[in-house]
CSV table of C-alpha atoms and ligand atoms in Angstrom, one decimal:
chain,number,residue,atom,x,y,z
A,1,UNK,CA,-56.1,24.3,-35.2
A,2,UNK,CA,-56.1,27.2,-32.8
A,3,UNK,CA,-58.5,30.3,-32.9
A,4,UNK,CA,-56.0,33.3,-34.3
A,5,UNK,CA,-56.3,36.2,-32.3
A,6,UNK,CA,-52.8,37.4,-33.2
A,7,UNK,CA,-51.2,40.7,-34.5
A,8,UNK,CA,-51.2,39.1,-37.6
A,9,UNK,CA,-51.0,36.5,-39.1
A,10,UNK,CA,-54.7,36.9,-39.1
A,11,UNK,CA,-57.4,34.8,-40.6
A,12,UNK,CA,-57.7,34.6,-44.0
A,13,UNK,CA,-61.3,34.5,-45.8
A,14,UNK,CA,-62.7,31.7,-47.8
A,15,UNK,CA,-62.7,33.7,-51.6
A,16,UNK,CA,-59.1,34.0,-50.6
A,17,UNK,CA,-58.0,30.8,-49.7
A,18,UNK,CA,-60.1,29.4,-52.6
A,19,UNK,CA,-58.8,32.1,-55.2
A,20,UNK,CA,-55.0,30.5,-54.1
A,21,UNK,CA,-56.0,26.8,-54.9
A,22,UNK,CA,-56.8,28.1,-58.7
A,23,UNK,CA,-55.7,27.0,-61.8
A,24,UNK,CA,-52.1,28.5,-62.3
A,25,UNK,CA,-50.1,29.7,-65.5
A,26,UNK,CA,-46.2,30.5,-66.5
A,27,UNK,CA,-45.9,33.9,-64.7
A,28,UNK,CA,-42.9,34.8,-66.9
A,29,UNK,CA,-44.0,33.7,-70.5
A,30,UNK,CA,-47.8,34.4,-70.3
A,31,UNK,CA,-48.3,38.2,-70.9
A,32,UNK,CA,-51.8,37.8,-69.3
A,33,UNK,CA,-50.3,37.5,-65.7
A,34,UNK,CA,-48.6,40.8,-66.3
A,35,UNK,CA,-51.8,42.4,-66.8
A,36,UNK,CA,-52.9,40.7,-63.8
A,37,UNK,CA,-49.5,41.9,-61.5
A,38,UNK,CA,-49.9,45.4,-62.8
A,39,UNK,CA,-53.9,45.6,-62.4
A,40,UNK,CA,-53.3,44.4,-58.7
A,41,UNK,CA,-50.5,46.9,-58.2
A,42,UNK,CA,-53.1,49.8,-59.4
A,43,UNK,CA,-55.6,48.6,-57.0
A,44,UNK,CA,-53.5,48.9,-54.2
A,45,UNK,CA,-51.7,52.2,-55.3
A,46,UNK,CA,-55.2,53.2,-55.4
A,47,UNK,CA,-56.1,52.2,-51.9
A,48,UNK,CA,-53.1,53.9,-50.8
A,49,UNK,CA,-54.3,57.2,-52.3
A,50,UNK,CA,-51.1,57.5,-54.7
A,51,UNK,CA,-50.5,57.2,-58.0
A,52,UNK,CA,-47.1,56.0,-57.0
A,53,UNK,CA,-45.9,52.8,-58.2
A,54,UNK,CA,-47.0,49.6,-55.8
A,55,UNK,CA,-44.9,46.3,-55.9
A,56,UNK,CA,-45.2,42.6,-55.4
A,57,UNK,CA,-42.7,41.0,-53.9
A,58,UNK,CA,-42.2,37.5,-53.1
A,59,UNK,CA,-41.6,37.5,-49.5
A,60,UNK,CA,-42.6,38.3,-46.2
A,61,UNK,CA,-43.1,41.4,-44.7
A,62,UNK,CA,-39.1,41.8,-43.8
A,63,UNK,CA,-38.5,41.9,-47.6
A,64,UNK,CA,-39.6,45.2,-48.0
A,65,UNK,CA,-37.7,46.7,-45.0
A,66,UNK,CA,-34.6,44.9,-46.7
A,67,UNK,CA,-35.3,46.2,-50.2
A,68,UNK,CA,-36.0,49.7,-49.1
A,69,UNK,CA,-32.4,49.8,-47.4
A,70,UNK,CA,-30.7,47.6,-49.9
A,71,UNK,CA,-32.1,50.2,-52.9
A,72,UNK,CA,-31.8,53.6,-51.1
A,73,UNK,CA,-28.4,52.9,-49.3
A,74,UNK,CA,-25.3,53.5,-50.2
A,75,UNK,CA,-21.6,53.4,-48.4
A,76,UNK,CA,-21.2,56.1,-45.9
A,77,UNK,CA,-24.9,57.3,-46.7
A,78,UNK,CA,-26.2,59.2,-43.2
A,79,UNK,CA,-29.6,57.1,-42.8
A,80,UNK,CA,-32.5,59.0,-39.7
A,81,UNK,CA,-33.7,56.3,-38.1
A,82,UNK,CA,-36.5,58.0,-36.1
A,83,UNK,CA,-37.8,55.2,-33.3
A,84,UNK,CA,-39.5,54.0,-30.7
A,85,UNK,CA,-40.0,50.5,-30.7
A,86,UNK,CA,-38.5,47.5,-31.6
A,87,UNK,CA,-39.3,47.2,-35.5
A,88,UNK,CA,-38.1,50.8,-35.6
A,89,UNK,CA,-34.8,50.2,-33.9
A,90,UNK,CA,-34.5,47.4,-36.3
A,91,UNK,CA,-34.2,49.5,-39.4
A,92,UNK,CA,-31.1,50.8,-38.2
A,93,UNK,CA,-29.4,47.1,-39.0
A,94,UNK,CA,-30.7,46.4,-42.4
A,95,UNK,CA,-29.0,50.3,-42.9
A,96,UNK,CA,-25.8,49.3,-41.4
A,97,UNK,CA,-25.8,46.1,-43.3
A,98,UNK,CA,-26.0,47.8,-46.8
A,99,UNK,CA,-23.1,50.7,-45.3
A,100,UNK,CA,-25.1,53.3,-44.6
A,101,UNK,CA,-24.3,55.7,-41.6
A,102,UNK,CA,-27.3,55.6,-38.8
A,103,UNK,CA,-28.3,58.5,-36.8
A,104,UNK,CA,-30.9,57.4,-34.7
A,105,UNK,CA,-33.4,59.4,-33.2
A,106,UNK,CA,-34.9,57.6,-30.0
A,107,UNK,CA,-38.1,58.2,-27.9
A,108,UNK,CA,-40.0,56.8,-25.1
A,109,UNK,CA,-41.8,53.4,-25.9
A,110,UNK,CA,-45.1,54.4,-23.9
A,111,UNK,CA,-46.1,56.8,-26.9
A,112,UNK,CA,-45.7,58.4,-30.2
A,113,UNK,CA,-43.0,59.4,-31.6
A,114,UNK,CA,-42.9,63.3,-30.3
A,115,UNK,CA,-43.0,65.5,-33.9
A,116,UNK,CA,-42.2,68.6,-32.0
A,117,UNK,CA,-39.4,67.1,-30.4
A,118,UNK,CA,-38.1,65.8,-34.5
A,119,UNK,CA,-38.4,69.2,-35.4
A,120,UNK,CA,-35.8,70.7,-33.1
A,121,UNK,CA,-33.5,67.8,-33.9
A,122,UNK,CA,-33.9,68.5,-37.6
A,123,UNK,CA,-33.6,71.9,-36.7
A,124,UNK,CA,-29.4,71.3,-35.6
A,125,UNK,CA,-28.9,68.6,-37.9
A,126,UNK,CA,-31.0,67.1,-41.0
A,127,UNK,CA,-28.1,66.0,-43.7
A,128,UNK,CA,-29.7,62.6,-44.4
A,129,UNK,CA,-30.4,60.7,-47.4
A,130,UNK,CA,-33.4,59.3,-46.2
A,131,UNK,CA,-35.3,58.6,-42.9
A,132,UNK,CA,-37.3,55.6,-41.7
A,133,UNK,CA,-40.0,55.0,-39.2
A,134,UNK,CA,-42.7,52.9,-38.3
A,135,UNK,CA,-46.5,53.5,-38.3
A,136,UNK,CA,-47.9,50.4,-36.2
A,137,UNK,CA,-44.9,48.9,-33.9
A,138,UNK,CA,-46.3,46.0,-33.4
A,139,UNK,CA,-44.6,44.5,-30.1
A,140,UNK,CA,-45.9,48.0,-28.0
A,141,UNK,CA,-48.6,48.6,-30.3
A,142,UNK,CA,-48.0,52.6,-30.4
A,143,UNK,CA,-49.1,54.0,-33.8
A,144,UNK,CA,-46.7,57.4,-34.8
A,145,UNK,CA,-48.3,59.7,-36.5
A,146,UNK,CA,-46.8,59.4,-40.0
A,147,UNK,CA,-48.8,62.3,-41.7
A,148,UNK,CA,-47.1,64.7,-40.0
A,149,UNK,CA,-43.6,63.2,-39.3
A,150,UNK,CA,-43.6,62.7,-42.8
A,151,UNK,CA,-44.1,66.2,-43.9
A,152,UNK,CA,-41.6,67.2,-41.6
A,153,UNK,CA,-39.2,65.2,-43.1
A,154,UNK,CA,-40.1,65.8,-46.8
A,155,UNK,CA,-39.7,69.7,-45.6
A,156,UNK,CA,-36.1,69.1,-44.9
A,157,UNK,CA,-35.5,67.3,-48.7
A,158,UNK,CA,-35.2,63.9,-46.7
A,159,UNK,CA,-37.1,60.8,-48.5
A,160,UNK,CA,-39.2,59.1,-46.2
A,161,UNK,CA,-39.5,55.6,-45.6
A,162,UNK,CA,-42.8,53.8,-43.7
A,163,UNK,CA,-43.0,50.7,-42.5
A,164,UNK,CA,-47.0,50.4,-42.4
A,165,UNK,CA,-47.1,46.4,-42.2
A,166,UNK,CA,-49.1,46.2,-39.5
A,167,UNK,CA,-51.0,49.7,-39.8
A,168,UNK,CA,-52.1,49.5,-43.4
A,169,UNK,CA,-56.3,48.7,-43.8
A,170,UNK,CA,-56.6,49.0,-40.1
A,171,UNK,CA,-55.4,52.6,-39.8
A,172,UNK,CA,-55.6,55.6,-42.8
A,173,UNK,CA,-52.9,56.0,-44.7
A,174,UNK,CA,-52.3,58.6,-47.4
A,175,UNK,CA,-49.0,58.1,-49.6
A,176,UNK,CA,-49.5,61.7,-51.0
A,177,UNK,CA,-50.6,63.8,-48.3
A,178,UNK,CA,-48.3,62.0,-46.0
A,179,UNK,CA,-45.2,62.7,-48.7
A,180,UNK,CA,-44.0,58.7,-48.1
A,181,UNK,CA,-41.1,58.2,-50.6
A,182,UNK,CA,-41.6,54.3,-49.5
A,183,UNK,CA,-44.5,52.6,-47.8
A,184,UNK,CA,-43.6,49.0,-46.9
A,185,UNK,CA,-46.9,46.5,-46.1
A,186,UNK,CA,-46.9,43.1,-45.8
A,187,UNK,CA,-50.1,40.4,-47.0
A,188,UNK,CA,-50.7,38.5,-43.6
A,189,UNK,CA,-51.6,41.8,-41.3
A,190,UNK,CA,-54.9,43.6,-41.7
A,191,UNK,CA,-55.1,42.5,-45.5
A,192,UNK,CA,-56.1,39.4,-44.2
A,193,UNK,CA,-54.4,37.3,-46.7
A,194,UNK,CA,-51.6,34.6,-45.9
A,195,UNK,CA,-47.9,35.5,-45.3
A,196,UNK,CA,-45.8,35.0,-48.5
A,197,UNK,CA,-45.7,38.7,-49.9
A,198,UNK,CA,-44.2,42.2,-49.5
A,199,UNK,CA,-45.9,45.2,-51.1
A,200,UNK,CA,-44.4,48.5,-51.8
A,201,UNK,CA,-45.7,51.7,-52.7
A,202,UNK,CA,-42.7,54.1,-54.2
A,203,UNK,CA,-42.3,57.5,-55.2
A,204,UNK,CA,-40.9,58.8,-58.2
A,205,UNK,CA,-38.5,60.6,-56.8
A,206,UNK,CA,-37.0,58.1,-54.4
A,207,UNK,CA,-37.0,55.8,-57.4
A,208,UNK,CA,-34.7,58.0,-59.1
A,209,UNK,CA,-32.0,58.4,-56.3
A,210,UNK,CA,-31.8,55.0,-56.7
A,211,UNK,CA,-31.3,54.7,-60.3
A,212,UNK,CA,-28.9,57.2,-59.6
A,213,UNK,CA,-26.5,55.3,-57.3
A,214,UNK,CA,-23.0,55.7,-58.3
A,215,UNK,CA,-22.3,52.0,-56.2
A,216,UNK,CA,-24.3,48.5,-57.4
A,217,UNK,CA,-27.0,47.8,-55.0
A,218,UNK,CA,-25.5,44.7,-53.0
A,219,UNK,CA,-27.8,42.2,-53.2
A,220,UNK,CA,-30.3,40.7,-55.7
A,221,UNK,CA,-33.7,39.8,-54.1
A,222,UNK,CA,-33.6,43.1,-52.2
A,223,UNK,CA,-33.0,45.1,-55.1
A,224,UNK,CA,-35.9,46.9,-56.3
A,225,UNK,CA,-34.6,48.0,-59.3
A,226,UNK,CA,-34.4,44.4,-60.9
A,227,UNK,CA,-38.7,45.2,-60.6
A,228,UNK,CA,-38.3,48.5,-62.8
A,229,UNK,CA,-39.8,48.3,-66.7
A,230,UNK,CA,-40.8,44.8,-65.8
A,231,UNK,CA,-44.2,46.0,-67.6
A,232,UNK,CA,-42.4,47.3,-70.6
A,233,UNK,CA,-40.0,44.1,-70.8
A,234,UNK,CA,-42.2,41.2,-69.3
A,235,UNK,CA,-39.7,40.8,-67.0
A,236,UNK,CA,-39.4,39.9,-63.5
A,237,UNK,CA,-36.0,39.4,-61.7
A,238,UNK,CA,-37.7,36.1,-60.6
A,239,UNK,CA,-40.5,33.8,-60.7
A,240,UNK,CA,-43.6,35.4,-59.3
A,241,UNK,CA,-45.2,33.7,-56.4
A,242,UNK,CA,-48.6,33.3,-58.5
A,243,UNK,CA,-51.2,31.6,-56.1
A,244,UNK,CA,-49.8,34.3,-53.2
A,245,UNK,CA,-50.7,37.3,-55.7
A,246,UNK,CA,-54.3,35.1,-56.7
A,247,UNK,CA,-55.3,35.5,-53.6
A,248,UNK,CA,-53.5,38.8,-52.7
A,249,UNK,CA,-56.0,40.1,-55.7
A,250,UNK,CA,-59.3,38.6,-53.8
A,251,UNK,CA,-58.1,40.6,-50.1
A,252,UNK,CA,-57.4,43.5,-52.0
A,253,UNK,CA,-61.2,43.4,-53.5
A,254,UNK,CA,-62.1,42.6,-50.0
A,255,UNK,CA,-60.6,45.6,-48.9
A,256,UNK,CA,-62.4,47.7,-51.6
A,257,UNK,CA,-65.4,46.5,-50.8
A,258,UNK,CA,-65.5,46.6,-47.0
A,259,UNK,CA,-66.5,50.7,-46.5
A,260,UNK,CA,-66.7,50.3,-43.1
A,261,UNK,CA,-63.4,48.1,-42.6
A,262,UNK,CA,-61.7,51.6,-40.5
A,263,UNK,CA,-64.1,52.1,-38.9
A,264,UNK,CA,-64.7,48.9,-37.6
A,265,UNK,CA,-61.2,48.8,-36.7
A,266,UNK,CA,-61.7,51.8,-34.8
A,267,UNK,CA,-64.7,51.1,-33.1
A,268,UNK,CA,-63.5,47.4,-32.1
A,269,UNK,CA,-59.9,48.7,-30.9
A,270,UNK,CA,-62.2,51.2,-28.7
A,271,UNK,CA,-64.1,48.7,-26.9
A,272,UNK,CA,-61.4,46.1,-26.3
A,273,UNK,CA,-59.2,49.3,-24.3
A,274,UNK,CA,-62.0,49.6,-22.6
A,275,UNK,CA,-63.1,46.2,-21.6
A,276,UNK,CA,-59.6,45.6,-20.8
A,277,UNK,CA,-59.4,48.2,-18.3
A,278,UNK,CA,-62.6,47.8,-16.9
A,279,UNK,CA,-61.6,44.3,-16.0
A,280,UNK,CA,-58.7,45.8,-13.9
A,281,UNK,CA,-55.6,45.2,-16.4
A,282,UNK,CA,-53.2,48.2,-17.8
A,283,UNK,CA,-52.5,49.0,-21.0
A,284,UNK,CA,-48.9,49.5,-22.0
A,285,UNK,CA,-49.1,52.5,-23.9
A,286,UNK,CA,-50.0,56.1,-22.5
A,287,UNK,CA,-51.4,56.9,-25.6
A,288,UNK,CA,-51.1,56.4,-29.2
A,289,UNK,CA,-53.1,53.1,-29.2
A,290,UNK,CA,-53.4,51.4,-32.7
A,291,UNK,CA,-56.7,49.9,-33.7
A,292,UNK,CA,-55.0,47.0,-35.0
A,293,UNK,CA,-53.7,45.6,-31.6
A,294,UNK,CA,-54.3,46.4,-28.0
A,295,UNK,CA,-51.1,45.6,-25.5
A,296,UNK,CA,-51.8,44.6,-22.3
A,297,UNK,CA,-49.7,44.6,-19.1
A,298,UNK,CA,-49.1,41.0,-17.6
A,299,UNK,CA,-50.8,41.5,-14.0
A,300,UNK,CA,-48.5,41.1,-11.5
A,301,UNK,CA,-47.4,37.6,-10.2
A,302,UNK,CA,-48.3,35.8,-13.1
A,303,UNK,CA,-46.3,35.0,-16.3
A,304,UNK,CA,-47.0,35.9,-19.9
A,305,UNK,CA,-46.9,32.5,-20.6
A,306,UNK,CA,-49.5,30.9,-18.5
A,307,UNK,CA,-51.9,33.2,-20.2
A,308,UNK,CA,-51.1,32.0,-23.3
A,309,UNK,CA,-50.7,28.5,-22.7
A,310,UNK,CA,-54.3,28.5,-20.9
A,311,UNK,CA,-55.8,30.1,-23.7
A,312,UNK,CA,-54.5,27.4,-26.1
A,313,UNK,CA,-55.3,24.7,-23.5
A,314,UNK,CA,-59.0,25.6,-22.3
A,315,UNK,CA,-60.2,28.1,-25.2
A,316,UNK,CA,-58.3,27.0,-28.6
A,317,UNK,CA,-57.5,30.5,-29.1
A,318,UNK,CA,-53.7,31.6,-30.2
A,319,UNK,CA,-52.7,35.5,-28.4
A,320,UNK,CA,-49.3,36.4,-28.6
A,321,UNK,CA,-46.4,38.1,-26.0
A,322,UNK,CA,-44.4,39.8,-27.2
A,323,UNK,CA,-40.5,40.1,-28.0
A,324,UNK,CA,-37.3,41.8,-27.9
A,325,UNK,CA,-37.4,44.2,-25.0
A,326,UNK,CA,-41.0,43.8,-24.6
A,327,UNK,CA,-40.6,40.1,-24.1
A,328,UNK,CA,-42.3,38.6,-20.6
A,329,UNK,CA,-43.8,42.0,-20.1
A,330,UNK,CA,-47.2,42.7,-21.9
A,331,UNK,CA,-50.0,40.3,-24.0
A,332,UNK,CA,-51.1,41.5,-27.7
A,333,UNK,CA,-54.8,41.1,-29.0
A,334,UNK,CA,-54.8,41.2,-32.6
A,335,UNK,CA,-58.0,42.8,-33.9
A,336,UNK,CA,-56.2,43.7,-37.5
A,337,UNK,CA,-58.5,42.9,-40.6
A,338,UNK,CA,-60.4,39.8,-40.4
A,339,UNK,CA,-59.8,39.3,-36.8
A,340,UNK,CA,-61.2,42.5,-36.3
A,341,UNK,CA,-64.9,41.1,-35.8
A,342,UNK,CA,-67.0,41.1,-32.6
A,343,UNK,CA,-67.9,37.7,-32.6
A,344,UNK,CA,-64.3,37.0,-32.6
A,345,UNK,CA,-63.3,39.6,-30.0
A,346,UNK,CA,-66.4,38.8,-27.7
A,347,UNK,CA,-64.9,35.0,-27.8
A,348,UNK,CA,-62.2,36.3,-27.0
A,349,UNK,CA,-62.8,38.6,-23.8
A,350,UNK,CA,-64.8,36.4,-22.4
A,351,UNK,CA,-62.0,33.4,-22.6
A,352,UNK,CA,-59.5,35.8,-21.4
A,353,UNK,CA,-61.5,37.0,-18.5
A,354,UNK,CA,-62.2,33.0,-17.7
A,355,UNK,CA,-57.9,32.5,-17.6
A,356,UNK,CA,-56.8,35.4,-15.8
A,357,UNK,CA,-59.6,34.5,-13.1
A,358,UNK,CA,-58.5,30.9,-13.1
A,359,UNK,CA,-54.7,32.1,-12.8
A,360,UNK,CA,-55.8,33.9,-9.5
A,361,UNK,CA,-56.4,38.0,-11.0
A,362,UNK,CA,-59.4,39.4,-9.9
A,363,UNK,CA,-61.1,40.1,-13.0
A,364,UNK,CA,-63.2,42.7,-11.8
A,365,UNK,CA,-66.0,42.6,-14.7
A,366,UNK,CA,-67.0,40.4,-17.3
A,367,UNK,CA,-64.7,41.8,-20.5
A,368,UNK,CA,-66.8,40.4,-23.2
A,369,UNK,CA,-70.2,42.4,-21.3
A,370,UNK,CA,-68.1,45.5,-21.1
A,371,UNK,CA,-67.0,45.5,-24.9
A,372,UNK,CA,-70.3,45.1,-26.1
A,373,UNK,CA,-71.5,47.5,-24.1
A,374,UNK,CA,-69.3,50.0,-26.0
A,375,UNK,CA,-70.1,48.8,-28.6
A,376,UNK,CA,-74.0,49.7,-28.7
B,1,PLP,C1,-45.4,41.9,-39.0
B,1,PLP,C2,-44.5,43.1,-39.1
B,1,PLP,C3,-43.5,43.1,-40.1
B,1,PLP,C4,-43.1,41.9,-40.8
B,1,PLP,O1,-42.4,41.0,-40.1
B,1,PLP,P1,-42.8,39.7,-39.4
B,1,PLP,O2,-41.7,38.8,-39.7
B,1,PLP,O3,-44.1,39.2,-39.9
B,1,PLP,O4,-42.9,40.0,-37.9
B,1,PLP,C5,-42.7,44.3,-40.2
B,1,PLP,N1,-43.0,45.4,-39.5
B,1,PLP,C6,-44.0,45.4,-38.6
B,1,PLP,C7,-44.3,46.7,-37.8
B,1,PLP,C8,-44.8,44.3,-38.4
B,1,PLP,O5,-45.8,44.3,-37.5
């Protein structure tokens, strides 16, 4: 098995892994597991800084962006979709899908979101229903500064929905101060536990324009209101995935107990930029770097896919390209969660440094000296 030096999946810890092999029980007859469901949800509500209500959900990170559009949209609804990057330009076709109407507001790749720029747009036109953006887009690696798009938004009366999957526990995020009607996280980023599971943190308020939709909600696993009461009734729409949320439970405790764990996100996305450019490569972003992932330009002359194939083949460590219209162009290093370690990173600088050289770029430092270095 390969090293996993992704943007997530990321590794998972052993209490995890070994809290998913337990003992399992009925999760829709035995009350204790709704304890369980709802003591988990409270954790991460409180991780979140929210009192909002969080949700399980039994699929991968997708499922949230789904059930956000599915439950909020309704035909002929005029859905912001506020982007600049691929997952972010996605939203716009789980909108359509469900009817809504999409106004899109686009920006440059290379960088945040600009809020300034929002504003004045808002300014001319802000009859929307609700608006979505992205914290982390993953395949450029720009973080948008959610905080303050957010309270923009929530200024104009439009909900706000987040997609945070690859942000959340590697970058702050504050449900109230930020006003997110919706945050949307997923288990196999920076919360270091295997893919399987959606969370979702949502308001009271964007849970009751949904409860108020004059049209049914055209779909069943993406409806979130089949999850409301489910306390009160001991009910859920479906069989929760148990062994997931077991182990979903142990990397949320992980979280809780890991003070440093944004910090150390911070200081290892630091040092990797910098070893990476000290070496001679280019980032891809002109700022706006997320300290779960650092995207790096493919040198000139040589593919994407050599890297990544000579990592496999001579290192046993797993980096990713990328996709969509940032396919061919740029590398990722995944330092989200558990990946976020420098024994891991300093493996992998110094492999990377050994493959560009042997693939004929002039590494122009060693990249695993240079991020320790910053690192002291
Ligand atoms: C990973 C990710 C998701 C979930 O989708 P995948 O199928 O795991 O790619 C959603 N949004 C963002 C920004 C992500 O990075």
């Amino acid at each position: 098995m390969y090293q996993t030096m992704t943007p997530g999946p990321t590794n998972v810890r052993e209490n995890v892994r070994m809290a998913r092999s337990l003992p399992t029980t009925n999760p829709d007859l035995d009350e204790g597991f709704f304890d369980f469901y709802r003591e988990t949800c409270r954790k991460l509500s409180r991780l979140m800084h929210t009192e909002n209500q969080a949700y399980i959900l039994g699929g991968e990170g997708i499922l949230g962006l789904e059930t956000a559009c599915a439950t909020l949209t309704e035909p002929g609804d005029r859905v912001l979709v506020i982007e600049n990057g691929v997952f972010g330009r996605g939203f716009a076709d789980f909108v359509r899908m469900y009817g809504g109407d999409v106004v899109e507001f686009s920006s440059a790749l290379e960088r945040p979101v600009p809020v300034a720029e929002l504003k004045a747009f808002l300014e001319s036109d802000s009859d929307f229903k609700y608006a979505t953006v992205v914290h982390c887009d993953t395949p450029s690696g720009v973080l948008n500064d959610i905080q303050s798009i957010c309270t923009l938004l929530a200024e104009y009366g439009i909900l706000t929905v987040v997609d945070s999957v690859a942000g959340m526990f590697g970058e702050y995020v504050n449900v109230n101060k930020s006003h997110i009607d919706v945050l949307l996280g997923g288990s196999q980023k920076a919360l270091s536990a295997p893919p399987g599971l959606t969370m979702m943190w949502v308001s009271n308020h964007a849970m009751t324009v949904m409860e108020n939709r004059k049209t049914p909600v055209a779909s069943f696993y993406a409806n979130l209101l089949n999850f409301k009461d489910y306390y009160e009734h001991k009910e859920f729409p479906y069989t929760m995935s148990i062994s997931d949320i077991y182990g979903l439970n142990v990397a949320i405790d992980n979280v809780l107990a890991d003070k440093d764990i944004l910090d150390r996100h911070a200081r290892i996305a630091h040092a990797t930029r910098v070893a990476v450019t000290a070496a001679g490569l280019s980032l891809f972003l002109e700022s706006g770097h997320s300290n779960t992932v650092t995207v790096v330009v493919v040198p000139e002359g040589i593919k994407d896919e050599e890297i990544i194939e000579t990592m496999k083949a001579d290192h046993n460590i797993l980096i990713a390209g990328s996709f969509d219209v940032m396919a061919g162009k740029v590398i990722r290093l995944g330092h989200m969660g558990e990946n976020a370690r420098v024994d891991a990173m300093t493996g992998l600088l110094a492999a990377l440094g050994e493959t560009l050289k042997k693939l004929g770029f002039p590494v122009a430092c060693p990249m695993d000296q240079a991020f320790l270095k910053d690192l002291l």
